[in-house]
mmCIF file of C-alpha atoms and ligand atoms in Angstrom:
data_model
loop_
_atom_site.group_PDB
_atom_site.id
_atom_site.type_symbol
_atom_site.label_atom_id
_atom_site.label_comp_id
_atom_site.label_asym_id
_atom_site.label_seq_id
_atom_site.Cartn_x
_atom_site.Cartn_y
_atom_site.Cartn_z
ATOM 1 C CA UNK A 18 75.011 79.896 152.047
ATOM 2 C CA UNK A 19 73.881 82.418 149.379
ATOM 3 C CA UNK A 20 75.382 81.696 145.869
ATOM 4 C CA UNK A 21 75.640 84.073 143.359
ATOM 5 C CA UNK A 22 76.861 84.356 139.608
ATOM 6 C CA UNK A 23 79.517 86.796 138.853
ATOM 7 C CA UNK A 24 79.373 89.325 136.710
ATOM 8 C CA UNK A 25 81.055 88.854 133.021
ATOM 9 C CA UNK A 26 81.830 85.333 134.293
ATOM 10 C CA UNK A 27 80.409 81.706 134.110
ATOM 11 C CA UNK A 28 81.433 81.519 137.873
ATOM 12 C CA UNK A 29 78.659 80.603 140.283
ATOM 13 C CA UNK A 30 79.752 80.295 143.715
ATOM 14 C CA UNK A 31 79.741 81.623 147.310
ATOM 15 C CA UNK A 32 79.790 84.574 148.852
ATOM 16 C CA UNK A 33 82.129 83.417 151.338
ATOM 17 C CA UNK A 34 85.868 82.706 149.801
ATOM 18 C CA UNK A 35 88.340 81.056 152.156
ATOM 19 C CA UNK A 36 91.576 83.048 152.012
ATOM 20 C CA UNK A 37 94.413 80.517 152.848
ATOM 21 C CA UNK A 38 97.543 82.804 153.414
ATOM 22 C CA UNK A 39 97.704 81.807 156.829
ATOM 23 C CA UNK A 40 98.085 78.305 155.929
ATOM 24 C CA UNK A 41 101.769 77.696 155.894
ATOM 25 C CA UNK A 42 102.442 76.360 158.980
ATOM 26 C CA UNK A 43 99.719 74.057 159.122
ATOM 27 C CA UNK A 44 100.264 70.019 158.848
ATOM 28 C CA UNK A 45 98.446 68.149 155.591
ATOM 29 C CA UNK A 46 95.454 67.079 157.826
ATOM 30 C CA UNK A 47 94.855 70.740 159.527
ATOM 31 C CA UNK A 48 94.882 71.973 155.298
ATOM 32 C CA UNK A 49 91.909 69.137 154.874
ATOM 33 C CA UNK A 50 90.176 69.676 157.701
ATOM 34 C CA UNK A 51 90.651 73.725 157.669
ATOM 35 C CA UNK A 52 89.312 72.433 153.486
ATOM 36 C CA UNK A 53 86.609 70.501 155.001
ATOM 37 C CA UNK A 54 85.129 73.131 157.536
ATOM 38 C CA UNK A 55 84.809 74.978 154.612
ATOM 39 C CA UNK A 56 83.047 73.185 151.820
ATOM 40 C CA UNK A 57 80.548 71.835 154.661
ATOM 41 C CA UNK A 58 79.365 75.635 155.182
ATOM 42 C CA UNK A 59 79.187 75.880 151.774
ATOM 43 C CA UNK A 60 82.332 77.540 150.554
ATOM 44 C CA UNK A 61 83.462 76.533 147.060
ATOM 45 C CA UNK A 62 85.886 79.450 146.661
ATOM 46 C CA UNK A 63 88.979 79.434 147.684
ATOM 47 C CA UNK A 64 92.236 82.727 147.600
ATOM 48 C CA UNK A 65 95.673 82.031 147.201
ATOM 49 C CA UNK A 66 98.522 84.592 145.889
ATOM 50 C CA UNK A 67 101.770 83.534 144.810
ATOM 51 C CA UNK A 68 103.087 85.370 147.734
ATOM 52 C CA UNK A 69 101.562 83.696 150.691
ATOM 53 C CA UNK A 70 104.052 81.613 152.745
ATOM 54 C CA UNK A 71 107.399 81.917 153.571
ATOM 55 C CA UNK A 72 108.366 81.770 150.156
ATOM 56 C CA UNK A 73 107.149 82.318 146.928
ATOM 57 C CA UNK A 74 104.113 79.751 146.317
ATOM 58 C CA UNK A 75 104.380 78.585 149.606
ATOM 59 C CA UNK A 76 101.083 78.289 150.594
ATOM 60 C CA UNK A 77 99.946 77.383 147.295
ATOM 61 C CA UNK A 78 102.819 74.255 147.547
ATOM 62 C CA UNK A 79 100.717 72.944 150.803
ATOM 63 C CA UNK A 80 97.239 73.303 149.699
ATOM 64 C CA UNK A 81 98.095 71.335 146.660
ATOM 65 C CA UNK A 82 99.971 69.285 148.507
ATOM 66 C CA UNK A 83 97.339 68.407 150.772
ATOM 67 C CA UNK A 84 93.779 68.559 149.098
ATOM 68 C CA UNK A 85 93.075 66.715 145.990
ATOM 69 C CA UNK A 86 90.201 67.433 143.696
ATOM 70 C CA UNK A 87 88.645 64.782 141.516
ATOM 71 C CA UNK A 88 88.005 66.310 137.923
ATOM 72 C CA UNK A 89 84.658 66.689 138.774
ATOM 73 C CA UNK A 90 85.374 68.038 142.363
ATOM 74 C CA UNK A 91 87.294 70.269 140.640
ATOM 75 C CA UNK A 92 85.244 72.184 138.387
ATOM 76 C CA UNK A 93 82.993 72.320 141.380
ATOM 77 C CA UNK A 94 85.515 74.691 143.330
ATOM 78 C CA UNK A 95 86.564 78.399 142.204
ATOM 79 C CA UNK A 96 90.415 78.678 142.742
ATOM 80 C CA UNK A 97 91.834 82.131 142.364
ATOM 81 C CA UNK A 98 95.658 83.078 142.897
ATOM 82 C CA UNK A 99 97.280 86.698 142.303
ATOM 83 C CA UNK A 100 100.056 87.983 140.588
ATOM 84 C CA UNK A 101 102.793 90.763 140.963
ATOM 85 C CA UNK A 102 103.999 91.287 144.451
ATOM 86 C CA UNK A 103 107.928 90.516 144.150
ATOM 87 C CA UNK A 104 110.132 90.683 146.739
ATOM 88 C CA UNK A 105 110.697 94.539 147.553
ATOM 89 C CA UNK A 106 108.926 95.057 144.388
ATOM 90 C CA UNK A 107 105.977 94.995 142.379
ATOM 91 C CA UNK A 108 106.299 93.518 138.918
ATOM 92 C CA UNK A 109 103.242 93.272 136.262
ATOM 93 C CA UNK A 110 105.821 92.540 133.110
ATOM 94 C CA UNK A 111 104.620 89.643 130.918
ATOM 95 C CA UNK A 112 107.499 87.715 131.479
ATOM 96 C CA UNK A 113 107.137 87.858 135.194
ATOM 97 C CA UNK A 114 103.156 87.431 134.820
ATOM 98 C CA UNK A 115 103.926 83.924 132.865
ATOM 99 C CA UNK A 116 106.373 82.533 134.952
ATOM 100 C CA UNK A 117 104.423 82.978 138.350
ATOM 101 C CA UNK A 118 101.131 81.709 136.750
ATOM 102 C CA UNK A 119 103.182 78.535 135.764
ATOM 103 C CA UNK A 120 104.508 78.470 139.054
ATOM 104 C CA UNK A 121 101.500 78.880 140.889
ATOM 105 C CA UNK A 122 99.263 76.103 138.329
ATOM 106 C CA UNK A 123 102.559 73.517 139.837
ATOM 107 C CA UNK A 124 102.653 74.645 142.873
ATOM 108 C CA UNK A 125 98.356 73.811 143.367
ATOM 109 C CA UNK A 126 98.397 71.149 141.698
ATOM 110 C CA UNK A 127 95.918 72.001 139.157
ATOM 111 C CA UNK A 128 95.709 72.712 135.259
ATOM 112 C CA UNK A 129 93.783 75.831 135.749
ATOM 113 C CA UNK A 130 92.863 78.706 137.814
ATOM 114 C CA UNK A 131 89.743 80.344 137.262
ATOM 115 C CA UNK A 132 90.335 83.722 138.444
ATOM 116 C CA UNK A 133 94.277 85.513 138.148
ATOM 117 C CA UNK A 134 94.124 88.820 140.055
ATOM 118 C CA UNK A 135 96.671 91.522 139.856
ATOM 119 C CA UNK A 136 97.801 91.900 143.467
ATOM 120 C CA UNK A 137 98.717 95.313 144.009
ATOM 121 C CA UNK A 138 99.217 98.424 141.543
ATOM 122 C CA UNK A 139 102.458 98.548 140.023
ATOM 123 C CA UNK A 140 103.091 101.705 138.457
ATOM 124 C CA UNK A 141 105.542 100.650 136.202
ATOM 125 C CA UNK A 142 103.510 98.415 134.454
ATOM 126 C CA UNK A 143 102.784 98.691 130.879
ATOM 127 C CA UNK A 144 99.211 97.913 129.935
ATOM 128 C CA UNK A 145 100.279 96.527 126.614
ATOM 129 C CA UNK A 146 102.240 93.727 128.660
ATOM 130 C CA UNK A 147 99.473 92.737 130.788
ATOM 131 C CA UNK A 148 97.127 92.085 128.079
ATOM 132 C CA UNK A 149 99.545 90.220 126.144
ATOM 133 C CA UNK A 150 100.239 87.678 129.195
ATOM 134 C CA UNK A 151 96.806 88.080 129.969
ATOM 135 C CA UNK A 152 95.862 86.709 125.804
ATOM 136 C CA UNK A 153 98.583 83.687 126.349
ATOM 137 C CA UNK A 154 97.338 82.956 129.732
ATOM 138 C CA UNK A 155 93.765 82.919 128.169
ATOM 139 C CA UNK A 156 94.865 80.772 125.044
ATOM 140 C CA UNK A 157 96.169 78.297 126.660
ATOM 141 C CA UNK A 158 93.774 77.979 128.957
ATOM 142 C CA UNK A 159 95.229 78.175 132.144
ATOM 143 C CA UNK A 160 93.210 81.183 133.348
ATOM 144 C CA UNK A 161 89.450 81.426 132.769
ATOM 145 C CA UNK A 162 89.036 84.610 134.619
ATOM 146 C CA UNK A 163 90.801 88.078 135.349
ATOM 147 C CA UNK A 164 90.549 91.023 137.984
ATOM 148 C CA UNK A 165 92.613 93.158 140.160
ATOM 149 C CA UNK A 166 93.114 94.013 143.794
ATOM 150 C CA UNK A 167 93.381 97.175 145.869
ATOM 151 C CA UNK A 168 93.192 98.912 142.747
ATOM 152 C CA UNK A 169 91.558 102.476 142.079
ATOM 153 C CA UNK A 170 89.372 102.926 139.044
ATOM 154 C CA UNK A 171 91.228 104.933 137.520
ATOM 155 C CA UNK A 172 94.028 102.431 137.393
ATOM 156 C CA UNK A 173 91.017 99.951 136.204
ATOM 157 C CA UNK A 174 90.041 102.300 133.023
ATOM 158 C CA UNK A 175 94.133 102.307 132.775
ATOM 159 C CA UNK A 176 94.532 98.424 132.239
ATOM 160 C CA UNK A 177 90.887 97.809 130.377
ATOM 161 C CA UNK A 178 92.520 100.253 127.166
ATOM 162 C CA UNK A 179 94.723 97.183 126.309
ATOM 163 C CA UNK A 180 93.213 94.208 128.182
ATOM 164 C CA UNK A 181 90.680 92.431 126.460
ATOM 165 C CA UNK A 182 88.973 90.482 128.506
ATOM 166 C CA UNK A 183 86.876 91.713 131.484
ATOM 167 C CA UNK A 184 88.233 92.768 134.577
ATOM 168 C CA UNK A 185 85.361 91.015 137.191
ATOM 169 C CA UNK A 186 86.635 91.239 140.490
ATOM 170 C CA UNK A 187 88.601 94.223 142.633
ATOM 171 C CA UNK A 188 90.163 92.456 146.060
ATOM 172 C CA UNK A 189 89.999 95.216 148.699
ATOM 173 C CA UNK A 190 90.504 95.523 152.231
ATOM 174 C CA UNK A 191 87.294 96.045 154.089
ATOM 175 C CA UNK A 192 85.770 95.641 157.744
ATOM 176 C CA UNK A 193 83.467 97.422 160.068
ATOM 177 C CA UNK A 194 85.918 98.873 161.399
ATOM 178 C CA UNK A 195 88.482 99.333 158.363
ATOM 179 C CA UNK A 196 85.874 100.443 156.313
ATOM 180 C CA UNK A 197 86.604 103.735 154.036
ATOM 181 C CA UNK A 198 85.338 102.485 150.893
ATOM 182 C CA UNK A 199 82.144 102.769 152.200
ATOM 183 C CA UNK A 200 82.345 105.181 154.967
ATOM 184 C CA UNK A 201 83.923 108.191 153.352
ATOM 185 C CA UNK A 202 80.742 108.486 150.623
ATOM 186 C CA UNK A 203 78.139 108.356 153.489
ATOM 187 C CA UNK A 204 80.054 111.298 155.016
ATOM 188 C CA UNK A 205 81.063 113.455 151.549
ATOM 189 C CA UNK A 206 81.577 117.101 151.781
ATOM 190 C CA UNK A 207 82.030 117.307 155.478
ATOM 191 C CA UNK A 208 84.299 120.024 156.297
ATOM 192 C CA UNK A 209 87.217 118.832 159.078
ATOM 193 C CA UNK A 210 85.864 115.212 158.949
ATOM 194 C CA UNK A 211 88.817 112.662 158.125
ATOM 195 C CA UNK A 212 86.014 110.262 157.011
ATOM 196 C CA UNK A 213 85.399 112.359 154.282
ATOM 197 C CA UNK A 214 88.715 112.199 152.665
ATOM 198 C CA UNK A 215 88.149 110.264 149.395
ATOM 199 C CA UNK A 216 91.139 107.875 149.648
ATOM 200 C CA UNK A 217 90.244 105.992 146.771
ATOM 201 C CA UNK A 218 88.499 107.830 144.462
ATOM 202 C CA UNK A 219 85.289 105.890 144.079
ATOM 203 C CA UNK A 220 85.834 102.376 144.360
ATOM 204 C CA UNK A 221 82.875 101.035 145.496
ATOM 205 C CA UNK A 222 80.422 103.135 143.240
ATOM 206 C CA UNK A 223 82.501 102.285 140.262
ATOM 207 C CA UNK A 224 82.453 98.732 141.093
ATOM 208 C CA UNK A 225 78.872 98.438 140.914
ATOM 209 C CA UNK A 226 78.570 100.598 138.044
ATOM 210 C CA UNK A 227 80.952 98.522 136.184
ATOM 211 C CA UNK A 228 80.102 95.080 136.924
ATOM 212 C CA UNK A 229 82.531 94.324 139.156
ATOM 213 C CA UNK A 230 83.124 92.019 142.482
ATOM 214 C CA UNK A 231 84.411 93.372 145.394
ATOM 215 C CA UNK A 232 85.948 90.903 147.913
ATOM 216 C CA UNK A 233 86.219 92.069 151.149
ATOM 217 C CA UNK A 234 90.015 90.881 152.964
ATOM 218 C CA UNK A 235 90.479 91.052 156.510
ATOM 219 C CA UNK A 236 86.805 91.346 157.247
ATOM 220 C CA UNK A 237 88.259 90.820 160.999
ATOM 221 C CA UNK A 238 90.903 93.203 161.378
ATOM 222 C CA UNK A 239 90.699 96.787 163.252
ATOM 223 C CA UNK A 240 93.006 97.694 160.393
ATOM 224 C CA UNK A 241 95.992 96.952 158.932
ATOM 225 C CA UNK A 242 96.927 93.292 160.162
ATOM 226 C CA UNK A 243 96.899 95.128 164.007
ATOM 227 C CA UNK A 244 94.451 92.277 165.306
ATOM 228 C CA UNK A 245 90.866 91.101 165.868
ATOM 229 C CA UNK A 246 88.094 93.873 166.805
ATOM 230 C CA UNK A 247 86.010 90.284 167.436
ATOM 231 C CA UNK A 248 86.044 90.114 171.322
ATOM 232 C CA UNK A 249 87.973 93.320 172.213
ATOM 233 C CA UNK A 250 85.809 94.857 174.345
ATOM 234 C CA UNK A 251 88.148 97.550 175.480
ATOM 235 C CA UNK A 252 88.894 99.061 172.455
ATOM 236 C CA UNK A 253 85.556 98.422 170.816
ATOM 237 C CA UNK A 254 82.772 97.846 173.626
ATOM 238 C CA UNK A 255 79.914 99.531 171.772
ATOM 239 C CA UNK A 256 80.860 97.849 168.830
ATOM 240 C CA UNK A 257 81.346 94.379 170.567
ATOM 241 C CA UNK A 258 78.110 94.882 172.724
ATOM 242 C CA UNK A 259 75.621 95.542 169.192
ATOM 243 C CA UNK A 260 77.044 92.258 167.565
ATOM 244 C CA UNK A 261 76.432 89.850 170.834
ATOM 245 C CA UNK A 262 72.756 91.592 170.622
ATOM 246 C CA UNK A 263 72.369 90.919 166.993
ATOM 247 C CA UNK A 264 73.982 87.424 167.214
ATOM 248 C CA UNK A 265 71.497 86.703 169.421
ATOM 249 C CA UNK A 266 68.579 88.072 167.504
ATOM 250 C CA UNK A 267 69.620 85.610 164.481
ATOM 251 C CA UNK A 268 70.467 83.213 166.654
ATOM 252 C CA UNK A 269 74.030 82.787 164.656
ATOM 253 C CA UNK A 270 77.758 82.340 166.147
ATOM 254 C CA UNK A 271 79.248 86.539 167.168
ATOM 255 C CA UNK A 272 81.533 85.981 164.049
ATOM 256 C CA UNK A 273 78.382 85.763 161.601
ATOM 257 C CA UNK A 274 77.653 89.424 162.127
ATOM 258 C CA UNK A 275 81.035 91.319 160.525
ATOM 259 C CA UNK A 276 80.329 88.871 157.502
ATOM 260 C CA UNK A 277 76.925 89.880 157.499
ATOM 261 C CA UNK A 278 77.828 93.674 157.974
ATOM 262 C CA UNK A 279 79.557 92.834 154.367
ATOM 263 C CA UNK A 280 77.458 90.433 152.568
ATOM 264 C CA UNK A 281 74.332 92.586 153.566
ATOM 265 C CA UNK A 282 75.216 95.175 151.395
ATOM 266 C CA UNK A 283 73.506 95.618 148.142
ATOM 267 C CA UNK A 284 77.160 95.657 145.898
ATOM 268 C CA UNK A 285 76.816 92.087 146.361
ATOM 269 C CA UNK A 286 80.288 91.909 147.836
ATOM 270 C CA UNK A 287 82.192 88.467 148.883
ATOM 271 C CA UNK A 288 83.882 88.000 152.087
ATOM 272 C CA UNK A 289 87.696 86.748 152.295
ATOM 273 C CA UNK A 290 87.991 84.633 155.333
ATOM 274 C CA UNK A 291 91.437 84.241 156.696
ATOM 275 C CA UNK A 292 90.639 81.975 159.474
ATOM 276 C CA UNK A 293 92.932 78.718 160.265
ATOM 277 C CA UNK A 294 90.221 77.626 162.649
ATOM 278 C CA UNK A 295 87.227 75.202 161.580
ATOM 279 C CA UNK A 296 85.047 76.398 164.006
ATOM 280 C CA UNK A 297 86.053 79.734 163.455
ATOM 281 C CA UNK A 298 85.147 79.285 159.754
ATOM 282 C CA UNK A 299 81.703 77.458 160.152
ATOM 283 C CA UNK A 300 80.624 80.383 162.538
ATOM 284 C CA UNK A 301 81.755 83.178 160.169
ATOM 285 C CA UNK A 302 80.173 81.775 157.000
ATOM 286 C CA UNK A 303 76.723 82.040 158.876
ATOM 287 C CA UNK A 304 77.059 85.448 158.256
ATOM 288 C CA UNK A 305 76.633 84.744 153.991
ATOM 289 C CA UNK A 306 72.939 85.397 153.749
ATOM 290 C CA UNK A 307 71.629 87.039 157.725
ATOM 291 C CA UNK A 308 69.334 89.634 156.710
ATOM 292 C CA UNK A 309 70.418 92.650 159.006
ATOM 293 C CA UNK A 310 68.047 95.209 158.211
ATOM 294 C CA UNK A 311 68.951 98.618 157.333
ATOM 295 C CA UNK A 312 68.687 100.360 160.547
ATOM 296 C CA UNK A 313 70.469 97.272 162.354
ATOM 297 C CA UNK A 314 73.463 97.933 159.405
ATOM 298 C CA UNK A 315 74.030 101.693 160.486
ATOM 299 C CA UNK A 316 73.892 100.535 164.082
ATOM 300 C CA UNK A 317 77.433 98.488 163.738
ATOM 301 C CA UNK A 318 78.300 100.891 161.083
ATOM 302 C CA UNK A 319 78.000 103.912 163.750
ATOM 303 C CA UNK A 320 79.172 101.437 167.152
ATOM 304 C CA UNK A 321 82.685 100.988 165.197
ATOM 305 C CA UNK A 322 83.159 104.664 165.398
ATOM 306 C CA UNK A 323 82.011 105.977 161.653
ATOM 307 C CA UNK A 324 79.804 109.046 161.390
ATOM 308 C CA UNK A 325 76.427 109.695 160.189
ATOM 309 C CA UNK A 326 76.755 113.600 159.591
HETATM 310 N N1 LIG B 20 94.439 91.236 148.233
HETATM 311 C C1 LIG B 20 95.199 91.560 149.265
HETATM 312 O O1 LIG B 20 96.005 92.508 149.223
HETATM 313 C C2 LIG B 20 95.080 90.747 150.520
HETATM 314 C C3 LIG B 20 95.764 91.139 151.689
HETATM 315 C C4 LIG B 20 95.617 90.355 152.832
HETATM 316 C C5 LIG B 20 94.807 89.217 152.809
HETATM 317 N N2 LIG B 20 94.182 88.842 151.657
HETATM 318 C C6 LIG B 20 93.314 87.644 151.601
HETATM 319 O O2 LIG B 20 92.312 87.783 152.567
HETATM 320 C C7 LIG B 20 92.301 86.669 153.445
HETATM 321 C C8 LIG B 20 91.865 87.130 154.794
HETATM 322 O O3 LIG B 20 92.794 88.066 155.360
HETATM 323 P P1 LIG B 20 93.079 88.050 156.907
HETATM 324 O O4 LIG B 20 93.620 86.727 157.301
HETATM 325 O O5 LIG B 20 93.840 89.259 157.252
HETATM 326 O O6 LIG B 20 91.537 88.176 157.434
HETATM 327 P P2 LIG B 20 90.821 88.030 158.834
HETATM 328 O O7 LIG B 20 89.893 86.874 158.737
HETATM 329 O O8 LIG B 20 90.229 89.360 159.124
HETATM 330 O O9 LIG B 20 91.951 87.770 159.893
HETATM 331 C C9 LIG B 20 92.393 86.477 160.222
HETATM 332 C C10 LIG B 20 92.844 86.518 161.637
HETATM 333 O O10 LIG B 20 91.677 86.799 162.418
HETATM 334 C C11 LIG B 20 91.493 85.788 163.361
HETATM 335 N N3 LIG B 20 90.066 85.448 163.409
HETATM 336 C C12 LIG B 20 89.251 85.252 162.361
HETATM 337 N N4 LIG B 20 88.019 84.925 162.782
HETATM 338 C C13 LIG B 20 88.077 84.912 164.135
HETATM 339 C C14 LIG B 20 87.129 84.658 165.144
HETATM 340 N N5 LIG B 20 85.873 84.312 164.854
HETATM 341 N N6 LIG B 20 87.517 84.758 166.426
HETATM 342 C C15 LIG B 20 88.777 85.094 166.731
HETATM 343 N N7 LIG B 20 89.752 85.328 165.804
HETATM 344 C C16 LIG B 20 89.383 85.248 164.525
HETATM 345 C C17 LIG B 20 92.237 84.590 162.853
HETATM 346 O O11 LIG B 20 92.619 83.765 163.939
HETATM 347 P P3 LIG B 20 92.174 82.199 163.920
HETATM 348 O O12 LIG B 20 92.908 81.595 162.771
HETATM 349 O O13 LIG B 20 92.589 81.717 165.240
HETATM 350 O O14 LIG B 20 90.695 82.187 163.735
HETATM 351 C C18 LIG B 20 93.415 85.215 162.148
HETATM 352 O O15 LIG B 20 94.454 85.512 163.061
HETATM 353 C C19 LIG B 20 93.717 86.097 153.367
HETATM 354 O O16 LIG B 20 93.752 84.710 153.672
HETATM 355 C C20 LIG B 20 94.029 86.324 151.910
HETATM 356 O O17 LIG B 20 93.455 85.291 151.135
HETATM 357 C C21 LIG B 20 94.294 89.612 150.535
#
């Protein structure tokens, strides 16, 4: 498992984050052992939202309610929630920002969380606001750490005029196959070419000019939570067909290779798992540190459809 140290942060951890939105309906035991699967490949870092579940905190209620960290055990684990998706609405106002932070520290059981991302851009949100709950949140130490998600950089330049503190990760969604970020500045300036629509004006170059993290969510779906490419060999057979061959060639588990397809790239990206499955988690994390070389990277890149002009 590689292990890196993030930007701006005292953070050292994996490049492999277990997501656990999914976790809801899952007993006490399936939380530990989904837990377990996890730290024995090597994962210390672990998602939440406030948002995940049923209802608010929901997930965060279970995993607190069924994994206990040690003190020690505890600053040996990165635990990041989010922040700001309401019901029907998005809501970055201090007052809302406090309450789910306190909420979410209950709800996980835990004084602390060392990274507090801003889920999703609300455009009401005054930057002022944010950095004040951002200072209290800071001062009374119950978050370490701050970032965003799916967030442009221009809405990034927006928040760092008032917040203080650094902004170290950007939570985006990203697959093979769900992959403009990357796909649409390897195909720039094409004429008639959908690829080359910039959809997000220049995430992933401004994260690594900046400093910052991306985490890759859904690194398994074909695109918006509409399923698995993994195994669907009728929508995706080339696709499917180069990642049993490379698989093979590094001798790793089919769902190593997607992960790899992320973690291979040079922006030093992390991968959120969503898995509920042990296995399914052991056999992805394989994919932290496989060395696909460059020509085997366009290869998928190009098999899931993308264009090399
Ligand atoms: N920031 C955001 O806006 C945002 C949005 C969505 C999600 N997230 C975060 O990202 C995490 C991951 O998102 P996600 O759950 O959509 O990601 P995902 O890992 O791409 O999708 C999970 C789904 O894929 C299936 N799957 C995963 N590996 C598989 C394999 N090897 N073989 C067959 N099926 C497999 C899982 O089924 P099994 O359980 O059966 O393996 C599950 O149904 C979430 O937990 C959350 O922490 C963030």
């Amino acid at each position: 498992m590689k292990t890196f140290t993030l930007p701006n942060t005292d953070i050292t951890a994996s490049n492999i984050i277990l997501g656990l939105m999914r976790i809801s309906s899952l007993s006490d035991e399936e939380i530990r052992t989904l837990v377990g699967s996890a730290r024995d490949a090597g994962i210390t870092f672990f998602d939440h939202a406030d948002v995940y579940g049923t209802e608010p905190h929901g997930c965060e209620t279970r995993f607190g309610q069924a994994v206990t960290f040690s003190a020690a055990d505890r600053e040996s684990v990165v635990i990041q929630s989010k922040v700001g998706i309401r019901k029907g609405y998005w809501d970055f106002s201090k007052q809302h920002i406090l309450e789910s932070v306190d909420e979410s520290l209950a709800a996980l059981q835990t004084e602390y969380l060392d990274l507090l991302l801003l889920h999703r851009p609300d455009t009401l949100m005054e930057p002022e606001e944010v950095a004040a709950a951002f200072d209290t949140l800071q001062a009374a130490g119950k978050v370490r750490n701050f970032g965003v998600s799916n967030q442009t950089p221009g809405q990034v330049e927006l928040l760092k005029r008032s917040v203080k503190q650094p902004l170290v990760v950007n939570q985006v969604q990203l697959s093979i196959t769900h992959a403009p970020l990357i796909a649409q500045g390897i195909a720039a300036n094409m004429a008639g070419l959908d690829q080359s629509i910039d959809r997000d004006n220049g995430i992933l170059d401004y994260s690594r000019l900046h400093d910052i993290t991306l985490q890759a969510w859904s690194p398994f779906q074909k695109g918006f939570f509409d399923g698995v490419f993994l195994g669907d060999r009728e929508n995706y057979p080339e696709l499917n067909e180069v990642i049993d061959e490379l698989a093979g060639k590094y001798g790793v588990a089919t769902a190593a290779i997607p992960v790899a397809w992320i973690t291979r790239h040079p922006a030093n990206m992390q991968v959120v798992l969503g898995t509920t499955n042990p296995a399914h988690v052991k056999d992805s994390a394989a994919g932290s540190d496989v060395p696909l070389t460059s020509e085997e990277w366009y290869r998928l890149f190009t098999a899931a459809g993308h264009k090399l002009p």
